[in-house]
Amino acid sequence: MKKVGAKMEYADERMADLMRLYHEYLRECKHISLADVYEKIVNLPSRRFWVSSTHALKVVSAILRGEDILLSMRRPKAEMYIEIFRRVMQLKEREPSTSIAKLCEQVVQQPAPKIYLSPGSAKIMIYQYRRDKRRNG
């Protein structure tokens, strides 16, 4: 669905949210274990689902058609789309005349229960962000 190497539409905003979670968690810690930091922050609530409504619609539509699209995804991403699908279906029950596209737009902008990254991905992203920030001032 996504091209290899393509930059996600909300990459900068997601990175800002990840860094917010990282700094908030570090401020609350009395003892910092970096191994635990990444595990904890990826499970903290996020401001939104970090996916475009267009891409969410493609995945939700594929699930509705009965395609096994989630099997090819990594676990955090599959979990995210399962949660988006669940919320879209809940809204559809309450608003049957609203299109799936509109419901996807609403859902992806809602607060998410977590940021849906693996601890390893979060570690790499934070390392790269901090490295780039040091280089570029």
Coordinates of C-alpha atoms in Angstrom, one line a residue:
M1 CA 0.0 0.0 0.0
K2 CA 2.8 2.4 0.9
K3 CA 5.9 2.8 -1.2
V4 CA 9.2 1.8 0.5
G5 CA 11.0 5.0 1.6
A6 CA 7.9 7.2 1.3
K7 CA 7.6 9.8 4.0
M8 CA 4.4 9.6 6.0
E9 CA 2.1 12.6 5.7
Y10 CA 2.2 13.3 9.4
A11 CA 5.8 12.3 10.1
D12 CA 6.8 15.7 11.7
E13 CA 3.7 15.8 13.9
R14 CA 4.1 12.2 15.0
M15 CA 7.8 12.9 15.9
A16 CA 6.7 15.9 17.9
D17 CA 4.2 13.8 19.8
L18 CA 6.7 11.0 20.4
M19 CA 9.2 13.6 21.8
R20 CA 6.5 15.1 24.0
L21 CA 5.8 11.6 25.4
Y22 CA 9.5 10.9 25.8
H23 CA 10.2 14.2 27.7
E24 CA 7.0 13.9 29.9
Y25 CA 8.0 10.3 30.9
L26 CA 11.6 11.3 31.7
R27 CA 10.4 14.2 33.9
E28 CA 8.3 11.8 35.9
C29 CA 11.0 9.2 36.4
K30 CA 13.1 9.0 39.5
H31 CA 15.4 6.4 38.1
I32 CA 15.9 6.2 34.3
S33 CA 16.4 2.9 32.6
L34 CA 16.5 3.5 28.8
A35 CA 15.4 -0.1 28.2
D36 CA 12.2 0.7 30.0
V37 CA 11.7 4.2 28.6
Y38 CA 10.9 3.1 25.0
E39 CA 8.7 0.3 26.2
K40 CA 6.7 2.8 28.3
I41 CA 6.4 5.7 25.9
V42 CA 5.0 3.6 23.0
N43 CA 2.2 2.6 25.3
L44 CA 1.3 6.1 26.5
P45 CA -1.8 7.8 24.9
S46 CA -1.2 9.7 21.7
R47 CA -2.8 12.9 20.5
R48 CA -4.2 11.1 17.4
F49 CA -3.8 8.1 15.2
W50 CA -0.7 8.9 13.1
V51 CA -2.0 7.9 9.7
S52 CA -3.8 9.9 7.0
S53 CA -7.5 9.5 6.7
T54 CA -7.0 8.4 3.1
H55 CA -4.7 5.5 4.1
A56 CA -7.0 4.5 7.0
L57 CA -9.9 4.4 4.5
K58 CA -7.9 2.1 2.2
V59 CA -7.2 -0.3 5.0
V60 CA -10.7 -0.1 6.5
S61 CA -12.2 -0.7 3.1
A62 CA -10.0 -3.7 2.5
I63 CA -11.0 -5.2 5.8
L64 CA -14.7 -4.7 4.9
R65 CA -14.1 -6.5 1.7
G66 CA -12.7 -9.4 3.7
E67 CA -9.1 -9.0 2.6
D68 CA -6.4 -10.3 4.9
I69 CA -4.5 -7.0 4.7
L70 CA -3.5 -7.0 8.4
L71 CA -1.5 -10.2 8.1
S72 CA 1.3 -8.5 6.1
M73 CA 1.7 -5.6 8.7
R74 CA 3.9 -5.4 11.7
R75 CA 2.1 -5.9 15.0
P76 CA 1.8 -2.2 16.1
K77 CA 0.5 -1.1 12.8
A78 CA -2.0 -3.9 12.6
E79 CA -3.2 -3.1 16.1
M80 CA -3.7 0.5 15.1
Y81 CA -5.8 -0.4 12.1
I82 CA -7.9 -2.9 14.2
E83 CA -8.6 0.0 16.7
I84 CA -9.4 2.4 13.8
F85 CA -11.7 -0.2 12.2
R86 CA -13.5 -0.9 15.6
R87 CA -14.1 2.8 16.1
V88 CA -15.3 3.3 12.5
M89 CA -17.8 0.5 13.0
Q90 CA -19.0 1.9 16.3
L91 CA -19.6 5.3 14.6
K92 CA -21.3 3.6 11.6
E93 CA -23.9 2.1 14.0
R94 CA -24.7 5.5 15.4
E95 CA -24.4 7.4 12.1
P96 CA -25.5 4.9 9.4
S97 CA -25.9 7.6 6.7
T98 CA -22.3 8.9 7.1
S99 CA -19.7 7.6 4.6
I100 CA -16.9 5.4 5.7
A101 CA -14.5 8.0 4.4
K102 CA -16.0 10.7 6.7
L103 CA -15.9 8.3 9.6
C104 CA -12.2 7.5 9.0
E105 CA -11.5 11.3 9.0
Q106 CA -13.2 11.6 12.4
V107 CA -11.5 8.6 13.9
V108 CA -7.9 9.3 12.9
Q109 CA -8.2 12.7 14.6
Q110 CA -9.4 11.2 17.9
P111 CA -6.9 10.6 20.7
A112 CA -5.3 7.1 20.3
P113 CA -4.7 4.7 23.2
K114 CA -1.0 4.6 22.3
I115 CA 1.4 5.7 19.6
Y116 CA 1.5 2.3 17.8
L117 CA 5.3 2.0 17.3
S118 CA 7.5 -0.8 18.5
P119 CA 10.0 0.2 21.3
G120 CA 12.8 -0.4 18.8
S121 CA 11.3 2.0 16.2
A122 CA 10.7 4.6 18.9
K123 CA 14.3 4.3 20.0
I124 CA 15.7 4.7 16.4
M125 CA 13.4 7.7 15.7
I126 CA 14.3 9.5 18.9
Y127 CA 18.0 8.8 18.3
Q128 CA 17.8 10.2 14.8
Y129 CA 15.8 13.2 15.9
R130 CA 18.3 14.1 18.6
R131 CA 21.3 13.5 16.3
D132 CA 19.7 15.7 13.6
K133 CA 18.9 18.4 16.2
R134 CA 22.5 18.5 17.4
R135 CA 23.8 18.7 13.9
N136 CA 21.4 21.4 12.8
G137 CA 21.2 23.3 16.0

